[in-house]
């Protein structure tokens, strides 16, 4: 059985990676548009990050106490993210989202967390999308609303306003198996206002978006700042690290929550994060990533049209998803992904992709040459008929 439920042709084991490329155990090369499902934001084995990792590894990684890298990194995050007055670190995104909920409950003395239906916040019993091993008690203090629908939030909390500890949301609706949806600015602002009105905290789950859309915080351009946020994936360009950032008045609650982990204080990933943060906070990084995303979008849409496919290209260009019209079971999307992997491009049929800084204009051009071949291969297959422009 496949490790992940990916279409035919996907490699199960990856041997090595460099820049925008990965190689499987059989030596086949792929141009990587998944960026390890998010963690790689500067490209695989980015030299300045690898250098910082090597230097830290020589001094040691896992000590009796934390290394000074933790303080340096917390200060760097606080300098970068306007609403953050402190930072704490863990290993996985699930650690960070769960910690945000626990801190919110410790601070407010309330129990309920309000969650967008279908959003992914991790693999713990409170948030896993799968029911195995989850009890009703694990979900007892959760209520759900529809993303981008403020009326549904108001309906969800009606009569329980004074029991809500926090509302947690992602900056973009990037749920799997559906078109991606940007947050409407008025929705983001209404979330902020509602939390303020009822005395609840706003938690932003930046695990997938962090360092890709706006390193200062994905809703910064909307003028919406959360009270707490959870980060992971890209923050150390592939090394295991997550972070919780928070406002000054939550420091006490964060300090009271008991939390630790065997490897949470490892210095190597923090050194990697410091080196990553230096790059992602530059304007050139952000504009190049956006331009690469735009180039890919324009090219893939033009190719779809040229080959007669009706497609939807949704989400931010740095984290896009390509889906096919009238393809609810993703048969066509799977077939296109299979054709892409056979032509040496690693994409996903129903989970958003992640661009990284190694996607230079030349690399995007190379990707597009290969995806053109993928569309051409698909156009020759019977499964394509349902998505064709003309009958
Ligand atoms: N939140 C979001 C938005 C995520 O995308 C993920 C991981 N895909 C998580 C939380 C959980 O992160 P992790 O898998 O590192 O626990």
CSV table of N, CA, C and O in Angstrom, one decimal, residues 56-110:
chain,number,residue,atom,x,y,z
A,56,UNK,N,26.2,24.7,14.3
A,56,UNK,CA,25.6,24.3,15.5
A,56,UNK,C,25.8,22.9,15.9
A,56,UNK,O,26.1,22.6,17.1
A,57,UNK,N,25.8,22.0,14.9
A,57,UNK,CA,26.0,20.6,15.2
A,57,UNK,C,27.4,20.3,15.7
A,57,UNK,O,27.5,19.4,16.6
A,58,UNK,N,28.3,21.1,15.3
A,58,UNK,CA,29.7,20.9,15.8
A,58,UNK,C,29.7,21.2,17.3
A,58,UNK,O,30.4,20.6,18.1
A,59,UNK,N,28.9,22.3,17.7
A,59,UNK,CA,28.9,22.7,19.2
A,59,UNK,C,28.0,21.7,20.0
A,59,UNK,O,28.1,21.6,21.2
A,60,UNK,N,27.0,21.1,19.3
A,60,UNK,CA,26.1,20.2,20.0
A,60,UNK,C,24.7,20.6,19.7
A,60,UNK,O,24.4,21.8,19.3
A,61,UNK,N,23.7,19.7,19.9
A,61,UNK,CA,22.3,20.0,19.6
A,61,UNK,C,21.4,19.9,20.8
A,61,UNK,O,20.7,20.8,21.1
A,62,UNK,N,21.6,18.8,21.5
A,62,UNK,CA,20.6,18.5,22.6
A,62,UNK,C,21.3,18.5,23.9
A,62,UNK,O,22.2,17.7,24.2
A,63,UNK,N,21.1,19.6,24.7
A,63,UNK,CA,21.8,19.8,26.0
A,63,UNK,C,21.0,19.6,27.2
A,63,UNK,O,19.8,19.4,27.1
A,64,UNK,N,21.6,19.8,28.4
A,64,UNK,CA,20.8,19.8,29.6
A,64,UNK,C,19.9,21.0,29.7
A,64,UNK,O,18.8,20.9,30.3
A,65,UNK,N,20.3,22.1,29.2
A,65,UNK,CA,19.5,23.3,29.2
A,65,UNK,C,19.4,23.8,27.7
A,65,UNK,O,20.0,23.2,26.8
A,66,UNK,N,18.7,24.9,27.5
A,66,UNK,CA,18.5,25.4,26.2
A,66,UNK,C,19.8,26.1,25.8
A,66,UNK,O,20.6,26.5,26.6
A,67,UNK,N,20.0,26.2,24.5
A,67,UNK,CA,21.2,27.0,24.0
A,67,UNK,C,20.8,28.4,23.8
A,67,UNK,O,19.6,28.7,23.8
A,68,UNK,N,21.7,29.3,23.7
A,68,UNK,CA,21.4,30.8,23.5
A,68,UNK,C,20.6,31.0,22.2
A,68,UNK,O,19.9,32.0,22.0
A,69,UNK,N,20.6,30.0,21.3
A,69,UNK,CA,19.9,30.1,20.0
A,69,UNK,C,18.4,30.3,20.3
A,69,UNK,O,17.7,31.0,19.5
A,70,UNK,N,17.9,29.7,21.3
A,70,UNK,CA,16.5,29.9,21.6
A,70,UNK,C,16.1,31.3,21.9
A,70,UNK,O,15.1,31.8,21.4
A,71,UNK,N,16.9,32.0,22.7
A,71,UNK,CA,16.7,33.4,23.0
A,71,UNK,C,16.8,34.2,21.8
A,71,UNK,O,16.0,35.1,21.5
A,72,UNK,N,17.9,34.0,21.0
A,72,UNK,CA,18.1,34.7,19.8
A,72,UNK,C,16.9,34.6,18.8
A,72,UNK,O,16.5,35.5,18.2
A,73,UNK,N,16.4,33.4,18.7
A,73,UNK,CA,15.3,33.1,17.8
A,73,UNK,C,14.0,33.8,18.3
A,73,UNK,O,13.3,34.4,17.5
A,74,UNK,N,13.8,33.7,19.6
A,74,UNK,CA,12.6,34.3,20.2
A,74,UNK,C,12.7,35.8,19.9
A,74,UNK,O,11.7,36.4,19.5
A,75,UNK,N,13.8,36.4,20.1
A,75,UNK,CA,14.0,37.8,19.8
A,75,UNK,C,13.8,38.2,18.4
A,75,UNK,O,13.1,39.2,18.0
A,76,UNK,N,14.3,37.3,17.5
A,76,UNK,CA,14.1,37.5,16.0
A,76,UNK,C,12.6,37.5,15.6
A,76,UNK,O,12.2,38.3,14.9
A,77,UNK,N,11.9,36.5,16.2
A,77,UNK,CA,10.5,36.4,15.9
A,77,UNK,C,9.7,37.7,16.4
A,77,UNK,O,8.8,38.2,15.7
A,78,UNK,N,10.1,38.1,17.6
A,78,UNK,CA,9.4,39.2,18.2
A,78,UNK,C,9.7,40.5,17.4
A,78,UNK,O,8.8,41.4,17.2
A,79,UNK,N,10.9,40.6,16.9
A,79,UNK,CA,11.2,41.8,16.0
A,79,UNK,C,10.5,41.7,14.7
A,79,UNK,O,10.1,42.7,14.2
A,80,UNK,N,10.3,40.5,14.2
A,80,UNK,CA,9.7,40.4,12.9
A,80,UNK,C,8.1,40.5,12.9
A,80,UNK,O,7.5,41.1,12.0
A,81,UNK,N,7.5,39.9,13.9
A,81,UNK,CA,6.0,39.8,13.9
A,81,UNK,C,5.5,40.9,14.8
A,81,UNK,O,5.7,40.8,16.1
A,82,UNK,N,4.8,41.9,14.3
A,82,UNK,CA,4.4,43.1,15.1
A,82,UNK,C,3.6,42.8,16.4
A,82,UNK,O,3.8,43.5,17.4
A,83,UNK,N,2.7,41.8,16.4
A,83,UNK,CA,1.9,41.6,17.6
A,83,UNK,C,2.6,40.7,18.6
A,83,UNK,O,2.1,40.5,19.7
A,84,UNK,N,3.7,40.1,18.2
A,84,UNK,CA,4.3,39.1,19.1
A,84,UNK,C,5.2,39.8,20.1
A,84,UNK,O,6.1,40.6,19.8
A,85,UNK,N,5.0,39.5,21.4
A,85,UNK,CA,5.8,40.0,22.5
A,85,UNK,C,6.7,38.9,23.1
A,85,UNK,O,7.6,39.2,23.9
A,86,UNK,N,6.3,37.6,22.8
A,86,UNK,CA,7.1,36.5,23.3
A,86,UNK,C,7.0,35.3,22.3
A,86,UNK,O,6.0,35.3,21.5
A,87,UNK,N,7.9,34.4,22.4
A,87,UNK,CA,7.8,33.2,21.6
A,87,UNK,C,8.1,32.0,22.4
A,87,UNK,O,9.0,32.1,23.3
A,88,UNK,N,7.5,30.9,22.1
A,88,UNK,CA,8.0,29.6,22.7
A,88,UNK,C,8.0,28.6,21.6
A,88,UNK,O,7.4,28.7,20.6
A,89,UNK,N,8.8,27.5,21.8
A,89,UNK,CA,9.1,26.6,20.7
A,89,UNK,C,8.8,25.2,21.1
A,89,UNK,O,8.9,24.8,22.2
A,90,UNK,N,8.4,24.4,20.0
A,90,UNK,CA,8.1,23.0,20.2
A,90,UNK,C,8.6,22.3,18.9
A,90,UNK,O,9.5,22.9,18.2
A,91,UNK,N,8.0,21.2,18.5
A,91,UNK,CA,8.5,20.5,17.4
A,91,UNK,C,7.5,20.4,16.2
A,91,UNK,O,7.9,20.6,15.1
A,92,UNK,N,6.3,20.2,16.5
A,92,UNK,CA,5.3,20.0,15.4
A,92,UNK,C,4.2,21.1,15.4
A,92,UNK,O,4.0,21.7,16.4
A,93,UNK,N,3.6,21.2,14.3
A,93,UNK,CA,2.5,22.2,14.2
A,93,UNK,C,1.4,21.8,15.2
A,93,UNK,O,0.8,22.7,15.8
A,94,UNK,N,1.1,20.5,15.3
A,94,UNK,CA,0.1,20.1,16.3
A,94,UNK,C,0.4,20.6,17.7
A,94,UNK,O,-0.5,21.0,18.5
A,95,UNK,N,1.7,20.5,18.1
A,95,UNK,CA,2.1,21.0,19.4
A,95,UNK,C,1.7,22.4,19.5
A,95,UNK,O,1.2,22.9,20.6
A,96,UNK,N,2.0,23.2,18.5
A,96,UNK,CA,1.7,24.7,18.6
A,96,UNK,C,0.3,25.0,18.6
A,96,UNK,O,-0.2,25.9,19.4
A,97,UNK,N,-0.5,24.4,17.7
A,97,UNK,CA,-2.0,24.7,17.7
A,97,UNK,C,-2.6,24.3,19.1
A,97,UNK,O,-3.4,25.0,19.6
A,98,UNK,N,-2.2,23.1,19.5
A,98,UNK,CA,-2.8,22.6,20.8
A,98,UNK,C,-2.4,23.5,22.0
A,98,UNK,O,-3.2,23.9,22.8
A,99,UNK,N,-1.1,24.0,21.9
A,99,UNK,CA,-0.6,24.9,23.0
A,99,UNK,C,-1.4,26.2,23.0
A,99,UNK,O,-1.8,26.7,24.0
A,100,UNK,N,-1.7,26.7,21.8
A,100,UNK,CA,-2.5,27.9,21.7
A,100,UNK,C,-3.8,27.8,22.4
A,100,UNK,O,-4.3,28.7,23.1
A,101,UNK,N,-4.5,26.6,22.1
A,101,UNK,CA,-5.8,26.4,22.8
A,101,UNK,C,-5.6,26.3,24.3
A,101,UNK,O,-6.5,26.9,25.1
A,102,UNK,N,-4.6,25.6,24.7
A,102,UNK,CA,-4.4,25.4,26.2
A,102,UNK,C,-4.1,26.8,26.9
A,102,UNK,O,-4.6,27.1,27.9
A,103,UNK,N,-3.2,27.6,26.2
A,103,UNK,CA,-2.9,28.9,26.8
A,103,UNK,C,-4.2,29.8,26.8
A,103,UNK,O,-4.4,30.5,27.8
A,104,UNK,N,-5.0,29.7,25.7
A,104,UNK,CA,-6.2,30.5,25.7
A,104,UNK,C,-7.1,30.1,26.9
A,104,UNK,O,-7.8,30.9,27.5
A,105,UNK,N,-7.2,28.8,27.1
A,105,UNK,CA,-8.1,28.3,28.2
A,105,UNK,C,-7.5,28.8,29.6
A,105,UNK,O,-8.2,29.2,30.5
A,106,UNK,N,-6.2,28.7,29.7
A,106,UNK,CA,-5.6,29.1,31.0
A,106,UNK,C,-5.8,30.6,31.2
A,106,UNK,O,-6.0,31.0,32.3
A,107,UNK,N,-5.7,31.3,30.2
A,107,UNK,CA,-5.8,32.8,30.3
A,107,UNK,C,-7.2,33.2,30.6
A,107,UNK,O,-7.5,34.1,31.5
A,108,UNK,N,-8.2,32.6,29.9
A,108,UNK,CA,-9.6,33.1,30.0
A,108,UNK,C,-10.4,32.4,31.1
A,108,UNK,O,-11.4,32.8,31.6
A,109,UNK,N,-9.9,31.2,31.5
A,109,UNK,CA,-10.6,30.3,32.4
A,109,UNK,C,-11.9,29.8,31.8
A,109,UNK,O,-12.8,29.3,32.5
A,110,UNK,N,-12.0,29.8,30.5
A,110,UNK,CA,-13.1,29.3,29.7
A,110,UNK,C,-12.7,28.0,29.0
A,110,UNK,O,-11.5,27.8,28.8
